[in-house]
PDB file of C-alpha atoms and ligand atoms in Angstrom:
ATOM      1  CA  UNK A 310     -17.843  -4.601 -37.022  1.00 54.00           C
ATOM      2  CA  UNK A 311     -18.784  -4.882 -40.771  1.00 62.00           C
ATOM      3  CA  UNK A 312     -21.013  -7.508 -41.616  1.00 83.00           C
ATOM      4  CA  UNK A 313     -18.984  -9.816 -44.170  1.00 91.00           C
ATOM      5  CA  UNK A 314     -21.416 -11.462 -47.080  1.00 96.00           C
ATOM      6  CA  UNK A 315     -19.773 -14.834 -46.290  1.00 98.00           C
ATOM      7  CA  UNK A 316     -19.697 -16.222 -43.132  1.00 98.00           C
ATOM      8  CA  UNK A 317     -16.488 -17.999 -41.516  1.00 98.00           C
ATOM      9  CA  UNK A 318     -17.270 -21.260 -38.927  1.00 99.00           C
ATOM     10  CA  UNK A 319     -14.346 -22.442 -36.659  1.00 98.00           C
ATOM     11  CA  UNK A 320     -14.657 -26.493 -36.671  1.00 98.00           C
ATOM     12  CA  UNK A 321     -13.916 -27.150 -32.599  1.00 98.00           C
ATOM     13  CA  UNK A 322     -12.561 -30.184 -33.831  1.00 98.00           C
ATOM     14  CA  UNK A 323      -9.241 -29.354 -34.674  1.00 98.00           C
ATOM     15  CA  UNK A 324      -9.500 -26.804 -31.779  1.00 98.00           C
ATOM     16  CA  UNK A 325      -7.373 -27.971 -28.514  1.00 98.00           C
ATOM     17  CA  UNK A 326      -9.461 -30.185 -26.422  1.00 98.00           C
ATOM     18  CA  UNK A 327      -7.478 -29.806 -23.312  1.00 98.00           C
ATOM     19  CA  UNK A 328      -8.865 -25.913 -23.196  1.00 98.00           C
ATOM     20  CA  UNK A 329     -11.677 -25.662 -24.954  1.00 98.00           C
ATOM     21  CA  UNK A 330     -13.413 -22.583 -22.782  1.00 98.00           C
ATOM     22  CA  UNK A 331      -9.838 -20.875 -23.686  1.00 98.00           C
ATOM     23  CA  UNK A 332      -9.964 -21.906 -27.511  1.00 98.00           C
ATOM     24  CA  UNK A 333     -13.869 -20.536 -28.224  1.00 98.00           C
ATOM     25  CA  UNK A 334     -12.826 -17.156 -26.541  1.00 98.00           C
ATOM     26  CA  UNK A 335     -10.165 -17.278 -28.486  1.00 98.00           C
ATOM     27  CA  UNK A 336     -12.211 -17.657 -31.823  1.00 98.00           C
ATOM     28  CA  UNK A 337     -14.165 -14.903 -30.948  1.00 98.00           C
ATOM     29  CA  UNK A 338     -11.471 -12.614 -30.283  1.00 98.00           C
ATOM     30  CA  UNK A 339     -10.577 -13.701 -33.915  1.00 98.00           C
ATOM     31  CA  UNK A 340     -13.074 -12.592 -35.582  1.00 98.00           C
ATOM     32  CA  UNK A 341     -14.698 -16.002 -36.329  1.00 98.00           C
ATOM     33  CA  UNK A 342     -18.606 -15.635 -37.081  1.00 98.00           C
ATOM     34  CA  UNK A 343     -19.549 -18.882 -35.699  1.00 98.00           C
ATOM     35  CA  UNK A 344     -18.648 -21.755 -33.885  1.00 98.00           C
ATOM     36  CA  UNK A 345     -18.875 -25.341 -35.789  1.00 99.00           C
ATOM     37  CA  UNK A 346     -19.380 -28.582 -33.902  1.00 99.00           C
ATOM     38  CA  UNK A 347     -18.803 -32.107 -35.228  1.00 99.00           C
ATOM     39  CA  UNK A 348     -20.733 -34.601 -33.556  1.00 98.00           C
ATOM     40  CA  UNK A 349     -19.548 -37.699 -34.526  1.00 98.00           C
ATOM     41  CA  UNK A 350     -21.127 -41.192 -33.295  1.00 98.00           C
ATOM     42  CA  UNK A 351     -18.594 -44.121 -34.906  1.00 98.00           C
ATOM     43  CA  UNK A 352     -20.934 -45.966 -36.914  1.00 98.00           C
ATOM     44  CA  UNK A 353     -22.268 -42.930 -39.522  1.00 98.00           C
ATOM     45  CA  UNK A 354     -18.395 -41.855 -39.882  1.00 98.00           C
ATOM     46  CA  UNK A 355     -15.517 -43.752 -38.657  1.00 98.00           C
ATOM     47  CA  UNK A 356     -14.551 -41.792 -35.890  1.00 98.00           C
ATOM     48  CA  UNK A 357     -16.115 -40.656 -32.481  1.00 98.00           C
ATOM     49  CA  UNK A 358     -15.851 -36.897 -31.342  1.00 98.00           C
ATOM     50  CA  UNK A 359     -18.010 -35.378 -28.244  1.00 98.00           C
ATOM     51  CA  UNK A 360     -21.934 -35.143 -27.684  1.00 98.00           C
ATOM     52  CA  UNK A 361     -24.069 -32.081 -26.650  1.00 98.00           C
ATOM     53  CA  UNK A 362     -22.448 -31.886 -23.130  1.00 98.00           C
ATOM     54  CA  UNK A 363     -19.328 -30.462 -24.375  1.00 98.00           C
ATOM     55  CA  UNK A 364     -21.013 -28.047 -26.670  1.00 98.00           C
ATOM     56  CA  UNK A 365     -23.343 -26.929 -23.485  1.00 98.00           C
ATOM     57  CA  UNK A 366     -20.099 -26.436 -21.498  1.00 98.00           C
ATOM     58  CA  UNK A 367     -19.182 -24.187 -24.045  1.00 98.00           C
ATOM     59  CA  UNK A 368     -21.789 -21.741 -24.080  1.00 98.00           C
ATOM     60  CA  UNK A 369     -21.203 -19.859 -21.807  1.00 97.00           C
ATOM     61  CA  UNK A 370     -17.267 -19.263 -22.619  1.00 98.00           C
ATOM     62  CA  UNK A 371     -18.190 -16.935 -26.073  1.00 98.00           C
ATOM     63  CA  UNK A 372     -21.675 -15.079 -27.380  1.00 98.00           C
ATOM     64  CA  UNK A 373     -20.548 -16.934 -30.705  1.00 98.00           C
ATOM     65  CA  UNK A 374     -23.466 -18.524 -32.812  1.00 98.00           C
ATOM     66  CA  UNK A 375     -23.416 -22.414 -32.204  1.00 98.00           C
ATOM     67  CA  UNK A 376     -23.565 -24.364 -35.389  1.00 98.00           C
ATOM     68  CA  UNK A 377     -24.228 -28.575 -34.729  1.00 99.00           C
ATOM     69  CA  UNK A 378     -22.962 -30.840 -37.742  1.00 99.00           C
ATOM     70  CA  UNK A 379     -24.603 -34.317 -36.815  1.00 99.00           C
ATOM     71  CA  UNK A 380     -22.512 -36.694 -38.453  1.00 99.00           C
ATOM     72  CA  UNK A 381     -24.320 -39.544 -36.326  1.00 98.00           C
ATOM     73  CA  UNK A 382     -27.569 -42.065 -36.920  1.00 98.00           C
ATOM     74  CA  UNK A 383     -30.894 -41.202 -35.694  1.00 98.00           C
ATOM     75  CA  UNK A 384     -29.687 -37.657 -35.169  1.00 98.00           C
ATOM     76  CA  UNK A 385     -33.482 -37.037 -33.668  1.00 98.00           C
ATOM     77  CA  UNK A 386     -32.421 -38.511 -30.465  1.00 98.00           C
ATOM     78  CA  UNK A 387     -29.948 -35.373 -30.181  1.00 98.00           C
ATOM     79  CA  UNK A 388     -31.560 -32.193 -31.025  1.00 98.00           C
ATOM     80  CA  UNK A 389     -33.320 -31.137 -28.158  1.00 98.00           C
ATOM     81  CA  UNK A 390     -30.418 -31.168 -26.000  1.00 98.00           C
ATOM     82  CA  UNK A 391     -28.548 -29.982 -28.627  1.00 98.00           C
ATOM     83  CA  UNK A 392     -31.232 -26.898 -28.670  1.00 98.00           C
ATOM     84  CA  UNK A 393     -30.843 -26.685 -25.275  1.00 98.00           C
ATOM     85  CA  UNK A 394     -26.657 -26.501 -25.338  1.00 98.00           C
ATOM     86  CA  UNK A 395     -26.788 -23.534 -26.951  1.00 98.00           C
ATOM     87  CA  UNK A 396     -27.105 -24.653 -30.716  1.00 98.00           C
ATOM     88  CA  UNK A 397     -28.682 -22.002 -33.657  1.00 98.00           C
ATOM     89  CA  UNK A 398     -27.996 -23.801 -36.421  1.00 98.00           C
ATOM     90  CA  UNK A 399     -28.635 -27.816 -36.410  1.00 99.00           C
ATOM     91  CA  UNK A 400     -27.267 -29.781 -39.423  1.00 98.00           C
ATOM     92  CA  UNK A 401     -27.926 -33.495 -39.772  1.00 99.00           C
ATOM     93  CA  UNK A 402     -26.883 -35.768 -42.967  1.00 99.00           C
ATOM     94  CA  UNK A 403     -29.187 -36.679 -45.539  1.00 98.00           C
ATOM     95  CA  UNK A 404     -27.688 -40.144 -45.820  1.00 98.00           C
ATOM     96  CA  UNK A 405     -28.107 -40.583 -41.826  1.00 98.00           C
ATOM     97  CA  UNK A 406     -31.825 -40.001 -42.108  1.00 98.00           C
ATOM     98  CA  UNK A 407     -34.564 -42.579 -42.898  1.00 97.00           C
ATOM     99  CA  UNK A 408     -37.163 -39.817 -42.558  1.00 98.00           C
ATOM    100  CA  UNK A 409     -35.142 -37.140 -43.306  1.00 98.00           C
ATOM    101  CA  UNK A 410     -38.626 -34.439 -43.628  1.00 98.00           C
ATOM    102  CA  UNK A 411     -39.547 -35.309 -40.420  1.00 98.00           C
ATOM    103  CA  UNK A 412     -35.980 -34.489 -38.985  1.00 98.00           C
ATOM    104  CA  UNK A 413     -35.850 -31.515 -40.387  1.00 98.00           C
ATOM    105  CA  UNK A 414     -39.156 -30.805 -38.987  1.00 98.00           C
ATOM    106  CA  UNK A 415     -38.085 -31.556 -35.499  1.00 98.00           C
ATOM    107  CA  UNK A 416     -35.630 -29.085 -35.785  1.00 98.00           C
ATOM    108  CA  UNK A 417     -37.793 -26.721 -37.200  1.00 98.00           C
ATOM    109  CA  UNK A 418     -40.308 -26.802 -34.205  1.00 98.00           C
ATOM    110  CA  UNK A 419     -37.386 -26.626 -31.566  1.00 98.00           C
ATOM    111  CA  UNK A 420     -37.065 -23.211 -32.951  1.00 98.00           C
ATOM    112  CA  UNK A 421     -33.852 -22.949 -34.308  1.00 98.00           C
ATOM    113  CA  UNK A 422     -32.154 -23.100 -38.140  1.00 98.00           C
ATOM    114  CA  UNK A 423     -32.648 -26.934 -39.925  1.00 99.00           C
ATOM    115  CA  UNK A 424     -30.068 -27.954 -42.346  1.00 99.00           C
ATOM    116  CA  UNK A 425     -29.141 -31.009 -44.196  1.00 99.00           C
ATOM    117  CA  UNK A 426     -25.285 -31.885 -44.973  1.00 99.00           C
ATOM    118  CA  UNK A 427     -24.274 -34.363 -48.488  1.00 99.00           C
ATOM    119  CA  UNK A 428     -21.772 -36.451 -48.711  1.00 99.00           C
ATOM    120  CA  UNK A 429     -19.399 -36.473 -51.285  1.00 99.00           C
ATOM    121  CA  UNK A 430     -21.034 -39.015 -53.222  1.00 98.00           C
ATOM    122  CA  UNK A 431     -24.881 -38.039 -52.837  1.00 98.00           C
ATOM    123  CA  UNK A 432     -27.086 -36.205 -55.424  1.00 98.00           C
ATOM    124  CA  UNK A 433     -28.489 -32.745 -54.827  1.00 98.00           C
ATOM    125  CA  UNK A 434     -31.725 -34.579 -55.793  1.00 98.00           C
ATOM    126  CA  UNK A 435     -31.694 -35.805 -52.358  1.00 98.00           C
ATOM    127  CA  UNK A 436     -32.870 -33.175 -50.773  1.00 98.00           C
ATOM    128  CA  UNK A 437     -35.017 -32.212 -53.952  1.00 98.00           C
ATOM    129  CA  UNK A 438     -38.232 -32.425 -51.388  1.00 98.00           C
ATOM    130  CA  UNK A 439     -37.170 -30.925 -48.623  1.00 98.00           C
ATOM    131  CA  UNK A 440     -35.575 -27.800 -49.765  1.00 98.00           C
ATOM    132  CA  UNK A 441     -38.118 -25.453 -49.178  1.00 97.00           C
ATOM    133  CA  UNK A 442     -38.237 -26.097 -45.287  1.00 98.00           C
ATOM    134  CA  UNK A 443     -34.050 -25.568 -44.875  1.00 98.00           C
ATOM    135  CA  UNK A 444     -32.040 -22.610 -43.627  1.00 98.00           C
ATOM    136  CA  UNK A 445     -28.817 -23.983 -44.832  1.00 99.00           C
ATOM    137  CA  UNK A 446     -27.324 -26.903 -47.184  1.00 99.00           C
ATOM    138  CA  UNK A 447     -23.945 -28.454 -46.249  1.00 99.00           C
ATOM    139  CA  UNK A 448     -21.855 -29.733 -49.356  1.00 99.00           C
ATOM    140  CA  UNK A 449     -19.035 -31.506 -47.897  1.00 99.00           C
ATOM    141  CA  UNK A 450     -15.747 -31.279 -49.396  1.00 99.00           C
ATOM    142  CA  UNK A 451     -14.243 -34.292 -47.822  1.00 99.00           C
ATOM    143  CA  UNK A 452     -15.749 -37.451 -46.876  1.00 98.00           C
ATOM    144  CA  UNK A 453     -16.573 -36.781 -43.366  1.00 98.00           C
ATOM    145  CA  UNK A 454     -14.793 -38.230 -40.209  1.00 98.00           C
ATOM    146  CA  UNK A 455     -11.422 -36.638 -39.954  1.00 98.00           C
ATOM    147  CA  UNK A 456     -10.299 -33.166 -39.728  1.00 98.00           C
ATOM    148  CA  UNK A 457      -7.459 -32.140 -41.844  1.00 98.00           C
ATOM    149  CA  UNK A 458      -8.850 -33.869 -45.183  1.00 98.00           C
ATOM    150  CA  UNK A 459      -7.820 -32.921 -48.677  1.00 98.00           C
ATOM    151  CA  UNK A 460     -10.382 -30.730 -50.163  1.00 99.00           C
ATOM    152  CA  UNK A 461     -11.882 -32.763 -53.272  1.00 98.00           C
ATOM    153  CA  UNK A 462     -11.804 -30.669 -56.355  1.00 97.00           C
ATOM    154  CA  UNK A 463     -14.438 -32.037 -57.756  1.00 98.00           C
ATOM    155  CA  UNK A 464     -17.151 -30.543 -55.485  1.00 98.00           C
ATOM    156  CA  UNK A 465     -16.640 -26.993 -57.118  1.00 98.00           C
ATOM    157  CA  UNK A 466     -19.584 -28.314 -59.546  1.00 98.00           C
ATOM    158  CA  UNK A 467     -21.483 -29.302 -56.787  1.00 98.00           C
ATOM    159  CA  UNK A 468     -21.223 -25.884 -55.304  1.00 99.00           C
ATOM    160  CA  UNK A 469     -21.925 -24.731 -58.710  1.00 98.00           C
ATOM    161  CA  UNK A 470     -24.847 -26.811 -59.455  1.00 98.00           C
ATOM    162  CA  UNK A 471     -26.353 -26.169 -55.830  1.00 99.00           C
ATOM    163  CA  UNK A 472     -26.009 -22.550 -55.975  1.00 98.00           C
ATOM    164  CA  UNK A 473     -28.248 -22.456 -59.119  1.00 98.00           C
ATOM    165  CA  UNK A 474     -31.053 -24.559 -57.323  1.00 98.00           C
ATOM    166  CA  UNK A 475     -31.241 -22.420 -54.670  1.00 98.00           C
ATOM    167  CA  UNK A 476     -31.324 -19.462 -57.083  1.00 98.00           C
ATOM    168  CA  UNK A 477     -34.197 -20.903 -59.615  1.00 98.00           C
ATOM    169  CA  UNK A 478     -35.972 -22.502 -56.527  1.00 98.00           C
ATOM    170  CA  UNK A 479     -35.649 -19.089 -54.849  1.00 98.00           C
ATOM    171  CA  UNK A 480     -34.655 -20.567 -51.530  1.00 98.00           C
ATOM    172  CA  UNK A 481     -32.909 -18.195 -49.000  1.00 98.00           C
ATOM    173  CA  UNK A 482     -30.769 -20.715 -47.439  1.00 98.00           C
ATOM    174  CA  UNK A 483     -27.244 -20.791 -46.657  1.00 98.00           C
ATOM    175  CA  UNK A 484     -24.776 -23.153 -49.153  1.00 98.00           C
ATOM    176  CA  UNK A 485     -22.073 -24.115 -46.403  1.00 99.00           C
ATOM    177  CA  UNK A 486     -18.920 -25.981 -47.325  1.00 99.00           C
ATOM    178  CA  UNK A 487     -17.049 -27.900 -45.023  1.00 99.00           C
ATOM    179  CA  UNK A 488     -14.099 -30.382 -45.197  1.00 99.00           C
ATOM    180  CA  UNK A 489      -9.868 -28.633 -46.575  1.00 99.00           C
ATOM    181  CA  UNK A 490     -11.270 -25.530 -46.693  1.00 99.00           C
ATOM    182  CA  UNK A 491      -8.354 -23.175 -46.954  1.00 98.00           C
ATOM    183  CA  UNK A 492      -6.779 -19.428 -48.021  1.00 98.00           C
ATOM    184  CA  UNK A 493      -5.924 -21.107 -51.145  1.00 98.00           C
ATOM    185  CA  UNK A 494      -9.490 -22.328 -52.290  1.00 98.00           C
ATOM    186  CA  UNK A 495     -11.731 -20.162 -50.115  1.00 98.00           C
ATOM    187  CA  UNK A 496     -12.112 -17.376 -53.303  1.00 98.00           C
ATOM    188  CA  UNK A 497     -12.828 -20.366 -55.956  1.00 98.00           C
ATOM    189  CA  UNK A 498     -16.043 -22.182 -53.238  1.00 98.00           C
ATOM    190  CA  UNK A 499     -17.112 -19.028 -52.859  1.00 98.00           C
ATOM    191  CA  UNK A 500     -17.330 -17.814 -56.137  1.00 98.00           C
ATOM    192  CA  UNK A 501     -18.766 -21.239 -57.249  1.00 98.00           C
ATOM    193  CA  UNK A 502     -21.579 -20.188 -54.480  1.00 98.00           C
ATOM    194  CA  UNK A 503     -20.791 -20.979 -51.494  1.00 99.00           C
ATOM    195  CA  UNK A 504     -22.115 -18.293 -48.783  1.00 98.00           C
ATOM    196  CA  UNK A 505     -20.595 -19.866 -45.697  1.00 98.00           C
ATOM    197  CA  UNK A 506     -17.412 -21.414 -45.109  1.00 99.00           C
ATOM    198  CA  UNK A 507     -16.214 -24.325 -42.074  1.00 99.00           C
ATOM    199  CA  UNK A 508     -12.671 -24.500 -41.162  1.00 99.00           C
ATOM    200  CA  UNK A 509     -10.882 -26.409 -38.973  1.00 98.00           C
ATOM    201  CA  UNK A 510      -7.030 -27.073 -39.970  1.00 98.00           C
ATOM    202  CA  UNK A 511      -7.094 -23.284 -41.376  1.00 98.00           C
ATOM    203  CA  UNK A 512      -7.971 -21.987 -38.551  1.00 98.00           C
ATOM    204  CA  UNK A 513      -7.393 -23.608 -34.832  1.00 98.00           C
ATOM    205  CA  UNK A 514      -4.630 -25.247 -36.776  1.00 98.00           C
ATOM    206  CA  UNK A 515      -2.447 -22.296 -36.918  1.00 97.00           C
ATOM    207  CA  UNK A 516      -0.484 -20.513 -34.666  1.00 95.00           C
ATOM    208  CA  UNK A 517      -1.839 -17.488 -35.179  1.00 98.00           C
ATOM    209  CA  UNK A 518      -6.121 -17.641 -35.491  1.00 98.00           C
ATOM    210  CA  UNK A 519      -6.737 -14.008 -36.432  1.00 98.00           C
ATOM    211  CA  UNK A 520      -4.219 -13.955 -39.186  1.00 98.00           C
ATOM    212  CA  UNK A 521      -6.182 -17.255 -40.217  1.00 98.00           C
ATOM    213  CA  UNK A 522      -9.856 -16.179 -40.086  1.00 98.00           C
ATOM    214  CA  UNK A 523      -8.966 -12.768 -41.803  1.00 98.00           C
ATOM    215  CA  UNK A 524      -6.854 -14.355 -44.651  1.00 98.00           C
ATOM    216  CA  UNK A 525      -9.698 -16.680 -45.002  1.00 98.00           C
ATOM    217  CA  UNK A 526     -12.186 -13.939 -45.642  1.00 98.00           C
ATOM    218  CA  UNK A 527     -10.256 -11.518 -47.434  1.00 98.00           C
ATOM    219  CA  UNK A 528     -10.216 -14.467 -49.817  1.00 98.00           C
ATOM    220  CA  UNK A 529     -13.761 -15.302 -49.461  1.00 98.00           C
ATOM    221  CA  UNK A 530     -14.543 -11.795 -50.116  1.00 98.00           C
ATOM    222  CA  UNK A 531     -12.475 -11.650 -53.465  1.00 98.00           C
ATOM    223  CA  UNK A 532     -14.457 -14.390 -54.426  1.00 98.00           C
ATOM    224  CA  UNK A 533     -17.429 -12.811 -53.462  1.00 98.00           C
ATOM    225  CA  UNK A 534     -17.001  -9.996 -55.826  1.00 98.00           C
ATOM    226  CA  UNK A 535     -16.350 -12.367 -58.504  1.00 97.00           C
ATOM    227  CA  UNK A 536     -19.865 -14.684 -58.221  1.00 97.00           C
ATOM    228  CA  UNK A 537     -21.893 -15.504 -60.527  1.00 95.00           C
ATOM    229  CA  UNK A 538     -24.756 -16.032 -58.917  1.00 95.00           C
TER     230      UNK A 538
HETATM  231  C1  DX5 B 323     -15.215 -33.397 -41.136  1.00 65.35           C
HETATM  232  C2  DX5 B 323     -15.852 -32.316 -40.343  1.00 65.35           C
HETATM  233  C3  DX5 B 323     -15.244 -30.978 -40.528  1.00 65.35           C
HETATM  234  C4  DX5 B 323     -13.798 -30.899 -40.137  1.00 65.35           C
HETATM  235  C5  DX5 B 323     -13.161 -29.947 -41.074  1.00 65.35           C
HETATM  236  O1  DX5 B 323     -15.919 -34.563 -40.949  1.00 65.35           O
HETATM  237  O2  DX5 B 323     -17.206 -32.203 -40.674  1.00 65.35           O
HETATM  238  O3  DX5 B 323     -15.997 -29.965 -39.897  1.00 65.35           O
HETATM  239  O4  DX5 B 323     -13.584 -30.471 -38.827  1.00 65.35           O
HETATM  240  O5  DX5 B 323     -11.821 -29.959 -40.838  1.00 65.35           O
HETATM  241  P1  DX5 B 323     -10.760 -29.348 -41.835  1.00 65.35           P
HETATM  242  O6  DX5 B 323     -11.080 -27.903 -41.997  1.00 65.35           O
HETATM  243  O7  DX5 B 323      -9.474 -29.603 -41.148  1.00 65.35           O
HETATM  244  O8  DX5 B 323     -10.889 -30.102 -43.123  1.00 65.35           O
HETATM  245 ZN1   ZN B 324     -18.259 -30.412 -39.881  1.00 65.35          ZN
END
């Protein structure tokens, strides 16, 4: 298969928990490029999802790149298991982290790709420090917590404004979006810089997943074409 420029995650989460060996098969056969996970701990976010044990049980149901968004407190406590579910790519949140280098660090040493996710409301400058050591910066588009969130239209800048960092910094890391990503916007967060794309709603949420993942990155694609960066 072609290797796309932009890469499309499936967010489990909206994904039906009652078959979840069925559903990651399933996103495979779609033509997803990775799997997202959305850990979620009811204190950091207001909500509570699953832990590592459910993304272990998954492993073995699809050869799908694991992708771990920590949306939990003291997200240290969870990365070794998470490493040893399955997980490539481990995400935790800048505002989650007291010592945010040395998380990133742990990651780093388990041997696997270290990012760091922003809330709507936090400052690139955040991660200012740090950016040197990450594979991949998550700009969410929603306030995290919920699936099925209104993508805030406001966060195009963001994109904007953290693509050109990681240009002048000359960081190869991916710029992630997650949080109402749909067909509709896909082309515009993509041509504002964003290199990979989480969906949940758009995706699981539809009847039929490979019509969603490909309308999602024929639209990514056209927005591709169009960058700026
Ligand atoms: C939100 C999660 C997202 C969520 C996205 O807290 O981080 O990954 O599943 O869901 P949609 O695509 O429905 O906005
Ligand atoms: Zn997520």
């Amino acid at each position: 298969m072609r290797e796309s420029p932009v890469k499309i995650a499936l967010s489990v989460l909206a994904a039906d928990f009652a078959r979840l060996g069925e559903e990651a098969r399933r996103a495979e056969e779609a033509g997803a490029d990775m799997l997202h996970f959305d850990l979620m701990d009811g204190h950091f976010v207001p909500n509570l999802s699953f832990g590592p044990m459910i993304v272990k049980a998954l492993r073995k149901h699809t050869s799908l790149p694991f992708y771990a968004h920590l949306m939990v407190y003291n997200p240290e406590n969870y990365i070794r298991e998470l490493v040893e579910a399955g997980s490539e790519i481990i995400t935790v949140h800048a505002e989650a982290c007291v010592h945010l280098h040395r998380a990133i660090r742990l990651i780093k040493r388990e041997g696997v790709k270290a990012g760091v996710a922003l809330n709507p409301a936090t400052p690139l400058t955040s991660i200012k420090y740090v950016l040197s050591d990450l594979d991949l910066v998550l700009v969410m588009t929603v306030n995290p917590g919920f699936g099925g969130q209104e993508f805030i239209p406001g966060m195009l800048g963001k994109v904007r404004e953290m693509r050109k960092i990681l240009v002048e910094e000359k960081v190869d890391a991916y710029l992630a979006v997650d949080g109402g990503i749909t067909p509709e916007n896909a082309a515009e967060v993509v041509k504002a810089g964003a290199d990979l794309l989480v969906a949940g709603t758009a995706t699981f949420g539809r009847p039929d997943l490979r019509k969603a993942v490909e309308e999602l990155r024929r639209e990514a694609e056209r927005g591709y074409a169009e960058k700026w960066w």
